[in-house]
Coordinates of C-alpha atoms in Angstrom, one line a residue:
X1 CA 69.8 17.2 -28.2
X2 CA 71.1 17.5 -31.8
X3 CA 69.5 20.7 -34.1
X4 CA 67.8 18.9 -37.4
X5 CA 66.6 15.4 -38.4
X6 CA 67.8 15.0 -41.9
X7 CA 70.6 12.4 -41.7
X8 CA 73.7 13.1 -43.7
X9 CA 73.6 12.4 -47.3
X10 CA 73.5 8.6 -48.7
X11 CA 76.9 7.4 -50.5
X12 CA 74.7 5.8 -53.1
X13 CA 73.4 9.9 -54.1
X14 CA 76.7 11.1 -53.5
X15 CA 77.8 9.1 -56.3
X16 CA 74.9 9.8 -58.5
X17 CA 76.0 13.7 -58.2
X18 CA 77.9 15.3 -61.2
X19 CA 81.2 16.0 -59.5
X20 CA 82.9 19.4 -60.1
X21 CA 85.9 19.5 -60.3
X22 CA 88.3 21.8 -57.9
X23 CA 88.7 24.3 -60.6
X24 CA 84.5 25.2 -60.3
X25 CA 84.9 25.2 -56.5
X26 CA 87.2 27.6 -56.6
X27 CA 84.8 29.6 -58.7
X28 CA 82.4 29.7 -56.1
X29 CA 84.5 30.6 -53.3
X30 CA 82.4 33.9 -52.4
X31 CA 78.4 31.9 -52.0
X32 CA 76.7 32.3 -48.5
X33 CA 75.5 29.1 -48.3
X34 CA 75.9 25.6 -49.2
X35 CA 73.9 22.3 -49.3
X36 CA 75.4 20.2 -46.7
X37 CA 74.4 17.0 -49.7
X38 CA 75.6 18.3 -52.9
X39 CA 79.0 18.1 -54.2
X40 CA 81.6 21.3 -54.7
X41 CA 84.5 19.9 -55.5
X42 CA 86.3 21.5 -52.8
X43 CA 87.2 18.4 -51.4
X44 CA 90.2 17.8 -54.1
X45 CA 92.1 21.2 -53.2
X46 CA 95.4 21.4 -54.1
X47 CA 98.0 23.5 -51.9
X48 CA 98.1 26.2 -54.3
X49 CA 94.7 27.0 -54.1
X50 CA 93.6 26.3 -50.7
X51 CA 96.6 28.7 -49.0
X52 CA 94.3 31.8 -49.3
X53 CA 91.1 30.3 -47.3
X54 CA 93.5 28.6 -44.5
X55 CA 95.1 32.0 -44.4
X56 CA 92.5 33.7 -43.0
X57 CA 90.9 30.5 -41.1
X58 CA 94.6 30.7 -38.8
X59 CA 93.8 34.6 -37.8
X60 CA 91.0 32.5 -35.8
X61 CA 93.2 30.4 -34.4
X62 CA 95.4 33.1 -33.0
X63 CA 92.4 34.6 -32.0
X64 CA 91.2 32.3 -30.0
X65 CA 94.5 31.3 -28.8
X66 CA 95.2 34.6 -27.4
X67 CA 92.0 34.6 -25.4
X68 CA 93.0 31.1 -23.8
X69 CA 96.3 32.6 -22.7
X70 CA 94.8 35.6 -21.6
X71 CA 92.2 33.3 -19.0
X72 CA 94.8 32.0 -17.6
X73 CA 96.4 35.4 -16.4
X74 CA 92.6 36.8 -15.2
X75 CA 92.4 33.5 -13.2
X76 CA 95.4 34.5 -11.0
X77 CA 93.9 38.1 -11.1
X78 CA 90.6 37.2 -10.1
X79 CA 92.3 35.0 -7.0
X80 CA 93.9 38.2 -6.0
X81 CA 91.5 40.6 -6.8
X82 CA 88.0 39.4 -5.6
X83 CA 89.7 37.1 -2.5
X84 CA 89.1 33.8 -3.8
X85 CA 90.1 30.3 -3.7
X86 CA 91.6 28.7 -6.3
X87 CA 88.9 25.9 -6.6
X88 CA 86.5 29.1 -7.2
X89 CA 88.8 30.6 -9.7
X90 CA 88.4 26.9 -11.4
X91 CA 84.5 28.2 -12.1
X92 CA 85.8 30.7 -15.1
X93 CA 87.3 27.5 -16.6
X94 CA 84.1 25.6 -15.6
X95 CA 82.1 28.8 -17.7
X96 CA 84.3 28.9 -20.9
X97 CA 84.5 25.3 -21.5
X98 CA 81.4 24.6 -20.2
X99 CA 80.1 26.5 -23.3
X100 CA 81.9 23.8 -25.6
X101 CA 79.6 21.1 -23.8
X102 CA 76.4 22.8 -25.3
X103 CA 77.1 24.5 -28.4
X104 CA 79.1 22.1 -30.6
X105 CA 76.7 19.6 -30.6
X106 CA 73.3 21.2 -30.9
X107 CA 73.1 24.5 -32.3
X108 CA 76.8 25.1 -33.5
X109 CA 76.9 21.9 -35.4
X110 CA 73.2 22.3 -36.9
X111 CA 74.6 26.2 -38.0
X112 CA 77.7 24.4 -39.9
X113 CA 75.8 21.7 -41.2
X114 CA 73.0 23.5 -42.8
X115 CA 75.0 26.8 -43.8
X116 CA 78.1 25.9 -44.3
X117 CA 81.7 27.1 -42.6
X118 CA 81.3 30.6 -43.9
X119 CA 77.7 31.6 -42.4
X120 CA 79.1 29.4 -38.8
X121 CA 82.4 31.4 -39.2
X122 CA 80.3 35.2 -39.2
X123 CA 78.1 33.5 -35.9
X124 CA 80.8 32.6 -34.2
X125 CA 83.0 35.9 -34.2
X126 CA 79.7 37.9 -33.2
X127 CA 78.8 35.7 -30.4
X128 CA 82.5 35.7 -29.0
X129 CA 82.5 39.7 -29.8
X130 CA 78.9 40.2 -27.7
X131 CA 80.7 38.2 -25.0
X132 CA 83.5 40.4 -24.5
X133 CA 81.5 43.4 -24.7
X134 CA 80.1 41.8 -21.4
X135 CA 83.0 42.4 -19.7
X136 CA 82.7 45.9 -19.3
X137 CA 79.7 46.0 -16.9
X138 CA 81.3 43.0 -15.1
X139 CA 83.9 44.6 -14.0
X140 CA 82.2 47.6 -12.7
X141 CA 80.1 45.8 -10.7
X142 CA 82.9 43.4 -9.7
X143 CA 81.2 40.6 -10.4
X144 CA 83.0 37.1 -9.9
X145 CA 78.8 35.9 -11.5
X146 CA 79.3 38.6 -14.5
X147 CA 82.6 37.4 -15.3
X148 CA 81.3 34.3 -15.4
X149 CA 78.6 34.3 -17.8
X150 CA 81.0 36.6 -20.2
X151 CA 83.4 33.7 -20.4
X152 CA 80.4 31.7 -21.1
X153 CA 79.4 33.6 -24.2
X154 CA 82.8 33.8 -25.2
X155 CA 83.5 30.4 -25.0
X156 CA 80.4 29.5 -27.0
X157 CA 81.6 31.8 -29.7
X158 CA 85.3 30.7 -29.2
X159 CA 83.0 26.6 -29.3
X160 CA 81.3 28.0 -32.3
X161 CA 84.4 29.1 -34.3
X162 CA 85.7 25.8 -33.2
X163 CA 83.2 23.5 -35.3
X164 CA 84.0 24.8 -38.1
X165 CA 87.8 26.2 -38.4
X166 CA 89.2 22.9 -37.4
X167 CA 87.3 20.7 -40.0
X168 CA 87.7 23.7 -42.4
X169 CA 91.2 23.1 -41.9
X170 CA 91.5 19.8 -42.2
X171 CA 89.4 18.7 -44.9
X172 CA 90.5 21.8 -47.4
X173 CA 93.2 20.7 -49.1
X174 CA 94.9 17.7 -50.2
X175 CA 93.9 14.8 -47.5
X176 CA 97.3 13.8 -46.8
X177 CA 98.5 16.9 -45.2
X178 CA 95.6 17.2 -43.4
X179 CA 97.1 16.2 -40.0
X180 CA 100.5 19.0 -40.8
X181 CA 98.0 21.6 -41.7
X182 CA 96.1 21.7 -38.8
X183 CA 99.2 21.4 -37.0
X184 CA 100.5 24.7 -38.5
X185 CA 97.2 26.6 -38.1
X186 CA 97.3 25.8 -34.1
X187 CA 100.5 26.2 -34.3
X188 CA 99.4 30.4 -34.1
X189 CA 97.2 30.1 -31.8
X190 CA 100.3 28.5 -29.7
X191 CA 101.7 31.7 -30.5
X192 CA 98.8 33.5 -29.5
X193 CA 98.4 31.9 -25.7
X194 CA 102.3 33.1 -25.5
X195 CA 101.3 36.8 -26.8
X196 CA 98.3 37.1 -23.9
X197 CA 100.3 36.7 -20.7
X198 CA 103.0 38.9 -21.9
X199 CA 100.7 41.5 -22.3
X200 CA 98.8 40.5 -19.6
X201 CA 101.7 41.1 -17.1
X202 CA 103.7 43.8 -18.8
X203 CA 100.8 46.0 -20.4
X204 CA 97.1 45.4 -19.3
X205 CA 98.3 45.0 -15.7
X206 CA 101.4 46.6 -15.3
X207 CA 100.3 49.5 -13.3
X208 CA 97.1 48.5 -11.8
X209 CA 96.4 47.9 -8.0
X210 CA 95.8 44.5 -6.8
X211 CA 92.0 44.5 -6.5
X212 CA 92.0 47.2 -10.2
X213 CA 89.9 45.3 -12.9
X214 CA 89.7 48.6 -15.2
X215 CA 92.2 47.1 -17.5
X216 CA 89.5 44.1 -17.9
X217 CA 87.5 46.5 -19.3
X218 CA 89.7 48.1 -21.7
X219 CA 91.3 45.1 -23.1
X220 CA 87.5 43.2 -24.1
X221 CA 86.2 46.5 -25.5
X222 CA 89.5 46.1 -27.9
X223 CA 89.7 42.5 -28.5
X224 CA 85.4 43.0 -29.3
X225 CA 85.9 46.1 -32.2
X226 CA 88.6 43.6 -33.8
X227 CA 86.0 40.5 -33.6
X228 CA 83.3 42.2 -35.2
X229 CA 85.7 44.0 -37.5
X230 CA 86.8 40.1 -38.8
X231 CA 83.2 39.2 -38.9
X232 CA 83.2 40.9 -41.9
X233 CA 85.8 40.4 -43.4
X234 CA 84.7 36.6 -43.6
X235 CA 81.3 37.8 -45.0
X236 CA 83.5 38.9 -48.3
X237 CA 86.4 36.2 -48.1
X238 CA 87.0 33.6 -50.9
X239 CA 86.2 30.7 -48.5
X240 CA 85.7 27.0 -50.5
X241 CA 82.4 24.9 -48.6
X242 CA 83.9 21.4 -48.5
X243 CA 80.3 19.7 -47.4
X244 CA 79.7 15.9 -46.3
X245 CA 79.3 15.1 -49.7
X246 CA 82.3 16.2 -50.8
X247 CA 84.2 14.1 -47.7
X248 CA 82.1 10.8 -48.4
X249 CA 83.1 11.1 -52.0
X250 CA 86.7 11.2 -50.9
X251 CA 86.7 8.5 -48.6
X252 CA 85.2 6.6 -51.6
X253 CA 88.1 7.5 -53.5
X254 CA 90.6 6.4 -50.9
X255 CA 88.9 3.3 -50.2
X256 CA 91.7 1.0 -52.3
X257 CA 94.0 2.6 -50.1
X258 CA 92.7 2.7 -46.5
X259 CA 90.1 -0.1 -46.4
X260 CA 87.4 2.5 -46.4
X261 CA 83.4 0.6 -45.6
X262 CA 80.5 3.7 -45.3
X263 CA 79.2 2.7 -41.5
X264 CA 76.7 4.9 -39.7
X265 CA 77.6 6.9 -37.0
X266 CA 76.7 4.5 -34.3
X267 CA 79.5 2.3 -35.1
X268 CA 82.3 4.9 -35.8
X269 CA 84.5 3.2 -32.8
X270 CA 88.0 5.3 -33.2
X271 CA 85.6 8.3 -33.3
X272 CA 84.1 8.2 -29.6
X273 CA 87.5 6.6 -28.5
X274 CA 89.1 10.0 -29.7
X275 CA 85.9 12.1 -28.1
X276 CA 86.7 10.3 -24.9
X277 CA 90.6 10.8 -25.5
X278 CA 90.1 14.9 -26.4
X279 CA 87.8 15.1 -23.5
X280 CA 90.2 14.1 -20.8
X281 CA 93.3 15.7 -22.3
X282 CA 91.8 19.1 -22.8
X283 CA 91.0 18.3 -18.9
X284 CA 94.5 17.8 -17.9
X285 CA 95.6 20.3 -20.7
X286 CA 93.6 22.9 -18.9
X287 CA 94.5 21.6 -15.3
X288 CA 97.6 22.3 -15.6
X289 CA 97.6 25.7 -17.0
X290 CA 95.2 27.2 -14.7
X291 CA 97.6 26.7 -11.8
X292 CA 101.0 27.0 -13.9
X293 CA 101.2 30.5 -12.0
X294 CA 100.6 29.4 -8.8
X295 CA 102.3 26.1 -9.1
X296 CA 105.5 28.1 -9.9
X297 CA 104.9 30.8 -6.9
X298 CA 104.8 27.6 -4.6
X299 CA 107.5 26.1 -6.3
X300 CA 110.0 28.2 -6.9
X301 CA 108.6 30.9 -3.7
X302 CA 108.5 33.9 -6.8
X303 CA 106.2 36.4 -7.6
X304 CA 102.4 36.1 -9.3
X305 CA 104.4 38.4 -12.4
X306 CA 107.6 36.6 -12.4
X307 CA 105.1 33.0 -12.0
X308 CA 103.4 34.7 -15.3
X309 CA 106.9 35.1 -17.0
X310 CA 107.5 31.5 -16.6
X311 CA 104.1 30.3 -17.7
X312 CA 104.9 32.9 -20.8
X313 CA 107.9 30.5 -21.5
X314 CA 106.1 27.4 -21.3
X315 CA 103.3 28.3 -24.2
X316 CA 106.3 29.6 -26.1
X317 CA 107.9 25.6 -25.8
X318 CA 104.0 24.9 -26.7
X319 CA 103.8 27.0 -29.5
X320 CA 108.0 25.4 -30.8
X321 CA 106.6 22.3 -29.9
X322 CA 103.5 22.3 -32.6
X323 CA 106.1 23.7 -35.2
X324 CA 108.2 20.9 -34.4
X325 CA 105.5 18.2 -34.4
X326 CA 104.2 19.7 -37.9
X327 CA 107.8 19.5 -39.4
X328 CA 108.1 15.9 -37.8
X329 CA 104.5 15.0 -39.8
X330 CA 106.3 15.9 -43.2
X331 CA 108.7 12.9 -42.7
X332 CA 107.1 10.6 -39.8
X333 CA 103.0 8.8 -39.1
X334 CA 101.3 11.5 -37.3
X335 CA 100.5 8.0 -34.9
X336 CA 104.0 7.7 -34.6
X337 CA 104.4 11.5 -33.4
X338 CA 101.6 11.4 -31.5
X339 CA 102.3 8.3 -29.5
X340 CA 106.0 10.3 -28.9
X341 CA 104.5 13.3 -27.6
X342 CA 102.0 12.0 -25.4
X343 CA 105.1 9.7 -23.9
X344 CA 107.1 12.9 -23.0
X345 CA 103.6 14.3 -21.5
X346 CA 103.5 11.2 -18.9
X347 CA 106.6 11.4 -18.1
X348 CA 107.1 15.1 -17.4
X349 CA 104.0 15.2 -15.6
X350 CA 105.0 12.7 -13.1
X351 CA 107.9 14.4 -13.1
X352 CA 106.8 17.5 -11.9
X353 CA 105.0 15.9 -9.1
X354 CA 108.3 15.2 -7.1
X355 CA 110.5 18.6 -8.1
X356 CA 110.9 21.1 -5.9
X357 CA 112.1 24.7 -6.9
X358 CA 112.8 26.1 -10.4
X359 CA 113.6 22.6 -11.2
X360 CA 109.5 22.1 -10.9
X361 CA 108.6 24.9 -12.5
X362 CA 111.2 23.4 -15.3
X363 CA 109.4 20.0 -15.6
X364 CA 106.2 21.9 -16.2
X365 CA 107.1 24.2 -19.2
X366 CA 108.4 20.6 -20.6
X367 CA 104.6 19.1 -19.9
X368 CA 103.3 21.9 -21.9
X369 CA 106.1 21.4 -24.7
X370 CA 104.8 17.9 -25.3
X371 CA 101.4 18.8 -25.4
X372 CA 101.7 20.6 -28.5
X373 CA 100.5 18.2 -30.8
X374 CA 98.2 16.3 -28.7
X375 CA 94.5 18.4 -29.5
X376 CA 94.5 19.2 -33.6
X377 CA 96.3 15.2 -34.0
X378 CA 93.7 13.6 -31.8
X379 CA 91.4 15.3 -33.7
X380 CA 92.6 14.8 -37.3
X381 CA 93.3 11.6 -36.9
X382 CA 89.8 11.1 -34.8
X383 CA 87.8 12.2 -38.3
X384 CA 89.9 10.1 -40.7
X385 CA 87.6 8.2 -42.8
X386 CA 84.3 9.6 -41.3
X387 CA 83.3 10.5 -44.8
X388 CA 79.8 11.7 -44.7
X389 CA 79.4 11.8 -40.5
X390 CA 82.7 14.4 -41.2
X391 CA 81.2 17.1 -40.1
X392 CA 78.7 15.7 -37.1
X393 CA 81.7 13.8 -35.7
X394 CA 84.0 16.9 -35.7
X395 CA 81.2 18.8 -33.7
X396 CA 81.5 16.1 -31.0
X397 CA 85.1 16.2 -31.0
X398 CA 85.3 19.9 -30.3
X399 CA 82.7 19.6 -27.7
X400 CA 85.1 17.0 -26.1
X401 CA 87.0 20.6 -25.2
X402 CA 84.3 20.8 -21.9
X403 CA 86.7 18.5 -19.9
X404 CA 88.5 22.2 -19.4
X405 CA 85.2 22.5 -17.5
X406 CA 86.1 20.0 -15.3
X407 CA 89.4 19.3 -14.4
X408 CA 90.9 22.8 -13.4
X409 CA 87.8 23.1 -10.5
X410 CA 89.1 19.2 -8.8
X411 CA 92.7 20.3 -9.9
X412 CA 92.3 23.5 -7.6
X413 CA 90.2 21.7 -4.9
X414 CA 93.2 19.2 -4.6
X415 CA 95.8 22.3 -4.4
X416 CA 93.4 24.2 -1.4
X417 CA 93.4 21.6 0.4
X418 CA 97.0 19.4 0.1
X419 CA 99.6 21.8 -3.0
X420 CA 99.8 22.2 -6.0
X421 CA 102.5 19.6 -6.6
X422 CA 100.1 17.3 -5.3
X423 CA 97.0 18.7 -7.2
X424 CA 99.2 17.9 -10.4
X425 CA 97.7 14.2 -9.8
X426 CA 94.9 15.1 -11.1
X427 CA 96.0 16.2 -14.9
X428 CA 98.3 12.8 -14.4
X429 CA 94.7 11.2 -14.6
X430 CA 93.5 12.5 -17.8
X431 CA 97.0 12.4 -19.4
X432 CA 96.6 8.7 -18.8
X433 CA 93.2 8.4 -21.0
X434 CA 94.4 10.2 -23.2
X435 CA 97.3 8.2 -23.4
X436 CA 95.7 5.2 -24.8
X437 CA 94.5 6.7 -27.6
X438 CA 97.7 6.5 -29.5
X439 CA 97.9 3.1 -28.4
X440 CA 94.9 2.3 -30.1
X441 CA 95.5 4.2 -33.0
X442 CA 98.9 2.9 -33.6
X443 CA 97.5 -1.6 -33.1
X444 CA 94.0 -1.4 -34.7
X445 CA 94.0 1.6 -36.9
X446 CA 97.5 1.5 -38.6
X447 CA 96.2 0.5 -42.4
X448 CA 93.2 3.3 -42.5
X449 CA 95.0 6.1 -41.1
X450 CA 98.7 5.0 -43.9
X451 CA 96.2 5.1 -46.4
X452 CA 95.0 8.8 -46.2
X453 CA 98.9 9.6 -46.3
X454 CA 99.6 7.7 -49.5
X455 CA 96.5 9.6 -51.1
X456 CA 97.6 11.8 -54.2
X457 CA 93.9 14.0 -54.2
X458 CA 94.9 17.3 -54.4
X459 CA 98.4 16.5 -55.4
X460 CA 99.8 15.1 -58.0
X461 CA 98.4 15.0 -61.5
X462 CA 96.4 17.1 -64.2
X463 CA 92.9 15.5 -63.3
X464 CA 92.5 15.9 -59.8
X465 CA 90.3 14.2 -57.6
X466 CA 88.9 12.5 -60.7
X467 CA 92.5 11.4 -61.6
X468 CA 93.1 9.8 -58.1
X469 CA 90.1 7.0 -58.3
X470 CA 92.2 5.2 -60.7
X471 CA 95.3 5.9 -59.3
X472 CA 93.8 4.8 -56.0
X473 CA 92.5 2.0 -56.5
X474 CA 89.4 2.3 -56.9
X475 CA 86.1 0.2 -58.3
X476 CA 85.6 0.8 -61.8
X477 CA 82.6 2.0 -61.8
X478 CA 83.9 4.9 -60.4
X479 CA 86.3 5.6 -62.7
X480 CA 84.2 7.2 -66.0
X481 CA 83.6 10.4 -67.7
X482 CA 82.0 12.8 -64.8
X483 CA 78.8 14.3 -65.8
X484 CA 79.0 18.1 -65.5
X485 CA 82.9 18.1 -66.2
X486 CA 84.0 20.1 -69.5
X487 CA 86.0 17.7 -71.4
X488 CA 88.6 20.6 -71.9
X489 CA 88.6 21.8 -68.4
X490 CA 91.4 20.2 -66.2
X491 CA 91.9 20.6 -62.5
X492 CA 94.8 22.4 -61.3
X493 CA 97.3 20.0 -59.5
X494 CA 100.4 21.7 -56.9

């Protein structure tokens, strides 16, 4: 199942590596590719420098963001427009996530892991561009199939993209921001899921008639020419490789700290807990936005439009939401804010079951709030202390997004044949898995996941990552002279 049979690189030649410091990995910010096994220094960022890379990594995010929102919107359109039922309508969920469960893992991973973010960054804007081209000839035949397969191959670029941007995101920088960063970075692709139904209501499909998909067209052939157009721009971007050596190294350095032993992958527990935990939130995530519209038509008895208007309100409490839970991260445990937000989630959920009216729709926009955080925190939190399985583990993680596969289709079954109040019971399920992961996090993994947030890599001091293994607590015979490092050459600190 899994592209390549080298193993990730030994601890014992990590440590045998000249280490670079963050100065020479910024120097190299413009190579194609990367050895997955040797050392960059990139791994000991400080703020100051990684703000340019993370920069551009968050345009994906609002890329991708904006064509989640916009799925949601064609998946009420299609219902209209082609006559069918919502568990039918569930299969365009079933096709873009669907695409998570197979690329991640096998050939998206191997791309990341052999060449580096930059090289998986270029594949996965082409593939999602090629995808949306698809669209066109879709909807001039009017094919429910075509459409399909084109959210297929734009969710396995959109899967692709995935792999890399959120490790990218996490690991480049100083570790103990990792969990805010991320935060902030989804945080615009909140803003781009609120962006797509506005449009989607007030421009794309404003003036169309009911069974009209020429605006399909249009938008894809627009939102492709940008995609390629950002391909490449990343071939020419300053973007740092942080490798698997580079993240066992630090998880050596943070050892003193977080309790750090190098496992193999087989018995990284909290890791296929949080696979497990992403899989059925994502589920339930996705449940309940593919029948937010109709949910609220039945609800409240308004229109599809006026049903989109209120699901446009809910991603914009999303997208406040992730702001608020990255502000919250600056001063609280991101276990402590994520146990918090996934509390609100079960509650509002439930609640949502048993209101009637705008009161419903209400409780709903308030699920969607606290979900916020749940995805990039699961996931940082999930790839804490993975070290050199960083990279293979974070692959899995995203290909935990194919529970979107699964859950809207049951979701909409439930809603055909009972409503969607009821159907509701279904995202109550995977809320519920998901819900234990904090629980776990916050009894058995409390010490591991402090210590990354008491680590000063990347951000304080004049000798950066270097600096931090005495600091940190580290075995002394870590803490020399590193081979390869000009004595006069200091890493720059925030």
């Amino acid at each position: 199942m899994f592209f390549g049979k080298k193993k990730e690189p030994e601890v014992a030649e990590v440590l045998d590596q000249p280490r670079p410091s963050n100065v020479e990995a910024m120097k190299q910010v413009h190579r194609k590719s990367v050895s997955n096994g040797g050392l960059t220094g990139a791994s000991a960022l400080t703020v100051r420098q990684s703000i340019l890379p993370i920069t551009l990594v968050t345009i994906l995010f609002f890329l991708w963001g904006f064509a989640y929102g916009l799925l949601d919107v064609l998946n009420a359109k299609f219902q209209n427009s082609l006559n069918i039922t919502a568990a039918k309508a569930g299969g365009l969920q079933g096709a873009y996530f669907g695409a998570y469960l197979v690329g991640p893992p096998t050939w998206a991973g191997w791309v990341v892991r052999k060449f580096g973010y930059r090289c998986t960054f270029i594949v996965g804007l082409t593939v999602y561009g090629i995808g949306a081209l698809m669209f066109w000839p879709s909807a001039v035949y009017r094919s429910f199939g075509g459409f399909c397969g084109s959210l297929f191959i734009v969710g396995s670029g959109l899967s692709t993209l995935e792999t890399s941007a959120n490790p990218f995101i996490a690991t480049c920088g100083p570790p103990r921001f990792s969990e805010v960063r991320l935060e902030l970075a989804q945080s615009f692709q909140a803003i781009g899921s609120v962006m797509a139904p506005l449009l989607a209501s007030r421009v794309f499909f404003k003036h169309t008639e009911p069974r009209d998909l020429s605006s399909v067209q249009w938008t894809y052939l627009g939102i492709a020419a940008f995609v390629f157009l950002l391909a490449i721009v990343f071939y020419f971007a300053p973007i740092p490789e942080v490798t698997d050596a580079d993240m066992a190294l630090q998880a050596e350095q943070t050892a003193g700290l977080t309790g750090y032993v190098d496992k193999p992958l087989k018995k990284q527990f909290k890791l296929f807990f949080g696979v497990a935990a992403q899989f059925c939130y994502v589920g339930a995530q996705v449940g309940v936005a593919s029948q937010f519209i109709k949910y609220s038509v039945e609800s409240a008895g308004i229109s599809d439009a006026a049903g989109s208007d209120r699901y446009a309100l809910g991603q914009g409490l999303f997208a406040i939401g992730r702001f608020a839970a990255a502000g919250l991260m600056m001063y609280m445990k991101p276990r402590w804010v994520l146990m918090a937000f996934m509390t609100g989630v079960m509650i509002f959920i439930a609640a949502a079951m048993g209101v009637e009216g705008e009161g419903g729709v209400a409780m709903l926009c308030l699920v969607l709030f606290f979900e916020s955080c749940v995805f990039p925190t699961i996931f940082t939190l999930s790839i804490r202390g993975l070290g050199r399985h960083t990279k293979r583990g974070s692959s899995w993680i995203v290909a935990a997004v194919s529970g979107g596969a699964l859950f809207p289709s049951l979701t909409g079954l439930v809603a055909d044949r009972k409503s969607y109040h009821i159907a509701m019971c279904v995202p109550l399920v995977g809320f519920f898995v998901a819900f234990t992961f904090p629980i776990y996090l916050n009894t058995v993994c409390a010490q591991e996941l402090d210590g990354f947030r008491e680590s000063t890599i990347g951000y304080h001091g004049e000798d950066g990552a270097n600096d931090a293994l005495a600091r940190e607590g580290r075995s002394p015979s870590l803490v020399h002279e590193e081979e390869g490092i000009s004595p006069n050459e200091h890493v720059v600190a925030y």
